[in-house]
mmCIF file of C-alpha atoms in Angstrom:
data_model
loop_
_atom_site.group_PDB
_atom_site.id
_atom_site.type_symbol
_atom_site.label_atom_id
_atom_site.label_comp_id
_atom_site.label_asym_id
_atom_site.label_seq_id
_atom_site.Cartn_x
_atom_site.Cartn_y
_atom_site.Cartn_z
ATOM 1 C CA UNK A 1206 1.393 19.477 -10.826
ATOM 2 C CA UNK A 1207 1.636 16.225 -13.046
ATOM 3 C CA UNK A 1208 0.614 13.083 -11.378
ATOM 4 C CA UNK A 1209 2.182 10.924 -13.479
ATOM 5 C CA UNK A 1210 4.115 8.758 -11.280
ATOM 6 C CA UNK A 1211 0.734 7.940 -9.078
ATOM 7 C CA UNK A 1212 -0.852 7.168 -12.271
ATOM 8 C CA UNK A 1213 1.227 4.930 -14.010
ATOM 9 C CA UNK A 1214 1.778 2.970 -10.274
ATOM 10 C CA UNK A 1215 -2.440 2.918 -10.003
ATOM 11 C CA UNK A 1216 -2.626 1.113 -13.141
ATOM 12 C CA UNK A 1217 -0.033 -1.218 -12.275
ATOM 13 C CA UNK A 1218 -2.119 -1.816 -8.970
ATOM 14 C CA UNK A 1219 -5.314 -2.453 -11.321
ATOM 15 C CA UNK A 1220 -3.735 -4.806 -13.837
ATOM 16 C CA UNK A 1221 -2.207 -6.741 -10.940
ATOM 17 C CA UNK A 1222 -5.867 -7.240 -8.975
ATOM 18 C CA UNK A 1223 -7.430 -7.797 -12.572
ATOM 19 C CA UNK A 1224 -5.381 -10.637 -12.646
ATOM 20 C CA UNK A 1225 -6.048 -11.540 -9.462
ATOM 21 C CA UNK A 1226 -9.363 -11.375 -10.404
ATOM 22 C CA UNK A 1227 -9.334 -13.729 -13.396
ATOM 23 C CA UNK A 1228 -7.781 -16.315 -11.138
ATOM 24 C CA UNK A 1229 -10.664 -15.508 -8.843
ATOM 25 C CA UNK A 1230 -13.426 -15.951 -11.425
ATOM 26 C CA UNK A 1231 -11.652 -19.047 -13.049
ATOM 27 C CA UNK A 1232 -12.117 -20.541 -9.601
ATOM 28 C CA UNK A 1233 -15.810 -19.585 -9.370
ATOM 29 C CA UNK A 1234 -16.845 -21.087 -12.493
ATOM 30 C CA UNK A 1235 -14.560 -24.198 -11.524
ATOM 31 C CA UNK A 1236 -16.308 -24.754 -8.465
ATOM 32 C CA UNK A 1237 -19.620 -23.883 -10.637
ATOM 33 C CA UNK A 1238 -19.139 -26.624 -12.569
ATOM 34 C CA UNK A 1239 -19.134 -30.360 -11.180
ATOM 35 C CA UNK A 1240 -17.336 -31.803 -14.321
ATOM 36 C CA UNK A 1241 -14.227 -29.958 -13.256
ATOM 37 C CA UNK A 1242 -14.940 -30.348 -9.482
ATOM 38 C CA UNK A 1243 -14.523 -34.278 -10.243
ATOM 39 C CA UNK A 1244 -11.655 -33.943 -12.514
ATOM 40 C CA UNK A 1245 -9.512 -31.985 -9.306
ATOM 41 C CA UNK A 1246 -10.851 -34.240 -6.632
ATOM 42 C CA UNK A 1247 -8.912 -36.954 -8.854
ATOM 43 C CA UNK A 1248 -6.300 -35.200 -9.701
ATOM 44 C CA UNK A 1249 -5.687 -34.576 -6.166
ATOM 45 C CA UNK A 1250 -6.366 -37.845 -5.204
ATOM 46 C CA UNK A 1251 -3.506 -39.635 -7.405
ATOM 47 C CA UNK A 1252 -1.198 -36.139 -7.057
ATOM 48 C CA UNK A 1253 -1.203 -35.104 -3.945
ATOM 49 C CA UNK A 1254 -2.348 -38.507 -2.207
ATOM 50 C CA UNK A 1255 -5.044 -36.643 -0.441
ATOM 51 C CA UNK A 1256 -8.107 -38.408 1.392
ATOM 52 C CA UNK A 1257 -11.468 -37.551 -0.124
ATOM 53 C CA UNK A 1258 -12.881 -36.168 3.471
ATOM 54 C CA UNK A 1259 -9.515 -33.946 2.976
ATOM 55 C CA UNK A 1260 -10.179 -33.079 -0.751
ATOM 56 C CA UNK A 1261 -14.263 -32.229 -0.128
ATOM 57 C CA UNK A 1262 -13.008 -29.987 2.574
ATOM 58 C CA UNK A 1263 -10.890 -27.988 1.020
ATOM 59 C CA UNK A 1264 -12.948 -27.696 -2.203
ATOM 60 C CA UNK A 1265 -15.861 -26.586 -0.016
ATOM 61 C CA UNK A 1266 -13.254 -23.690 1.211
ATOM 62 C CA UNK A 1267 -12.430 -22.583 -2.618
ATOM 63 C CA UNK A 1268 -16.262 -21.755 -3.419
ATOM 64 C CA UNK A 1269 -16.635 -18.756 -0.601
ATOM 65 C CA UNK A 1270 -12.496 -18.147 -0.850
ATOM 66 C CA UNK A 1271 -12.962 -17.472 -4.599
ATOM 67 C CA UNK A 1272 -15.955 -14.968 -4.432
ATOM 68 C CA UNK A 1273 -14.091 -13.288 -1.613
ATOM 69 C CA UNK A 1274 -11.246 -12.719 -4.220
ATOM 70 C CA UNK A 1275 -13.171 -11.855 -7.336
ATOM 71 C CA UNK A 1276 -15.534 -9.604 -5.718
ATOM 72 C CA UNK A 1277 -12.491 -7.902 -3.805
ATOM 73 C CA UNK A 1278 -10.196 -7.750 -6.853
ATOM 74 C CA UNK A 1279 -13.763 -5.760 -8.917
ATOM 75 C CA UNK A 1280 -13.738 -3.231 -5.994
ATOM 76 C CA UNK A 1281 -10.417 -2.510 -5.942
ATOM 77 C CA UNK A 1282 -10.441 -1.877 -9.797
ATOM 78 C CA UNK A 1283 -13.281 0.670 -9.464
ATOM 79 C CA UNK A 1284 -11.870 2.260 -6.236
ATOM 80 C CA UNK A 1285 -8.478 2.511 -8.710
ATOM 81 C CA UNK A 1286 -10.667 3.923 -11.234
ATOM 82 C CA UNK A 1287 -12.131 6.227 -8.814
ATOM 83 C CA UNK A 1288 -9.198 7.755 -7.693
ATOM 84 C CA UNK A 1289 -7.385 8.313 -10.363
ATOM 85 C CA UNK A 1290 -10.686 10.307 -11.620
ATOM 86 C CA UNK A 1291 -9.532 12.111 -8.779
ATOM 87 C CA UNK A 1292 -6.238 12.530 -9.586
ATOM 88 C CA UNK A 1293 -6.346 13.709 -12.956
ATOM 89 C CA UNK A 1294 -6.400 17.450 -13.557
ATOM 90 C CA UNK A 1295 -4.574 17.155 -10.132
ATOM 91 C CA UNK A 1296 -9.114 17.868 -8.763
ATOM 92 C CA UNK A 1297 -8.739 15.792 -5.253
ATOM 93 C CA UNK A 1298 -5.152 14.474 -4.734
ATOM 94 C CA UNK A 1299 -5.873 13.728 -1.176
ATOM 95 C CA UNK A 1300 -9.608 11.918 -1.425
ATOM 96 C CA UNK A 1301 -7.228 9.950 -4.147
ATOM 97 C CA UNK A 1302 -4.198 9.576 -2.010
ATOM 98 C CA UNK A 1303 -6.652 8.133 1.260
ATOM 99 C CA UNK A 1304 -9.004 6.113 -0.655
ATOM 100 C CA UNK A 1305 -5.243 3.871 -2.469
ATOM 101 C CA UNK A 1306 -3.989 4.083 1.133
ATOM 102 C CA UNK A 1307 -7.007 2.273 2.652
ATOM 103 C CA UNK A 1308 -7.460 -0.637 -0.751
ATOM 104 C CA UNK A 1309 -4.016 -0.870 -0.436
ATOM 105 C CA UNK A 1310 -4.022 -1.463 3.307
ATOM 106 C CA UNK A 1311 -7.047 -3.521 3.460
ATOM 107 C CA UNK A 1312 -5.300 -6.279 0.590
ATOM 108 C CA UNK A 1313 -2.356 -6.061 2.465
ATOM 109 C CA UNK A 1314 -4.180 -7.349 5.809
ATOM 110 C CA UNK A 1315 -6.976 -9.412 4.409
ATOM 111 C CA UNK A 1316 -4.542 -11.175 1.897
ATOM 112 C CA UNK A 1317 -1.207 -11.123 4.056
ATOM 113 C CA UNK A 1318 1.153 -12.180 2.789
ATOM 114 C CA UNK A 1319 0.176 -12.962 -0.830
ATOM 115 C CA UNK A 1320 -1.407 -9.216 -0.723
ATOM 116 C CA UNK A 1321 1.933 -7.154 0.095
ATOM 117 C CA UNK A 1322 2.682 -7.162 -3.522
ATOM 118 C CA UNK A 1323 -0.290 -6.378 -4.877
ATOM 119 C CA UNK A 1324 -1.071 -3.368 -2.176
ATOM 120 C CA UNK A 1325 2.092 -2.599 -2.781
ATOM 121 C CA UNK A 1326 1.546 -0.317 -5.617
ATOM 122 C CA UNK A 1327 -1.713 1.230 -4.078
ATOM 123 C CA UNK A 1328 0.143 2.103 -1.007
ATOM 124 C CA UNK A 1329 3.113 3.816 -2.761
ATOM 125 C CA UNK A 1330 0.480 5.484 -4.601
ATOM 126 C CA UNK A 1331 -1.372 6.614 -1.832
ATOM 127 C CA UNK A 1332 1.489 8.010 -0.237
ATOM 128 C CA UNK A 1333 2.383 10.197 -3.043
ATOM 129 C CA UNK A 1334 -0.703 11.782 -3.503
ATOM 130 C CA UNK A 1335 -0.568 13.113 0.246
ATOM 131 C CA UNK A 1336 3.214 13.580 0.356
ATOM 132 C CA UNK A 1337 3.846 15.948 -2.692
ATOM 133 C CA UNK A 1338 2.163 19.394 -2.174
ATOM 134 C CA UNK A 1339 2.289 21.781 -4.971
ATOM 135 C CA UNK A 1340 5.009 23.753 -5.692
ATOM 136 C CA UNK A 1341 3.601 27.806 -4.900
ATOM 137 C CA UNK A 1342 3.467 29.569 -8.020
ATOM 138 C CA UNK A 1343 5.670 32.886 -8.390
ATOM 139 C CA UNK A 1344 3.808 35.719 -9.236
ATOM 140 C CA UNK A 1345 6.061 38.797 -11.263
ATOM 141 C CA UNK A 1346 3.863 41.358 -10.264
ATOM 142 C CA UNK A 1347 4.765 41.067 -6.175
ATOM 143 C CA UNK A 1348 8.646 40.692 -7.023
#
């Protein structure tokens, strides 16, 4: 049986958390670097009209919040990977189909709501690869 339609919405999934990703190490090396931490604690300051106890706070939020993403968007690419290693050759449809189920239902909860359409695709995924059973081969010599 082809798994085409599990594969093509896995790499969706995994282009959508690489980008996800990106954002998330853009973020780290912003908060990395004190240059740009000054030039968004102004920008927020004439922008947004912010105080600076508000801005610091916030800021100090982005450091862990941005790891949290980029390491989570990395293991959800490899998980992706993973499975659809799985999946091809039709080997372990079901080790496939639970391991997209639980990414996609842990980015759904951890990241609710901005998650749903990300996990989205793993889900659907997931579902497929424990929903559609093989079709039993006819044999001409028992007919």
């Amino acid at each position: 049986m082809k798994r085409t339609t599990e594969m093509i919405l896995s790499i969706i999934g995994m282009f959508l958390y690489f980008c996800i990703t990106a954002i998330g190490g853009f973020y780290v090396w912003m908060t990395r670097s004190e240059e740009m931490m000054e030039k968004v604690r102004e920008q927020m300051l004439h922008d947004q009209g912010l105080a600076a106890s508000e801005i610091d706070e916030i800021l100090q939020v982005a450091g862990p919040l941005s790891w949290m993403i980029t390491i989570g968007g990395l293991l959800a690419i490899i998980l992706g990977i993973v499975a659809m290693i799985m999946l091809k050759g039709n080997k372990n449809p079901k080790a496939a189909g639970i391991t997209l189920l639980v990414v996609g239902a842990a980015t759904i909860l951890i990241a609710f709501p901005h998650g749903i359409f990300i996990g989205m695709f793993y889900l659907i995924a997931g579902i497929l690869c424990l929903a559609r059973k093989p079709r039993p081969s006819i044999d001409s010599g028992n007919a």
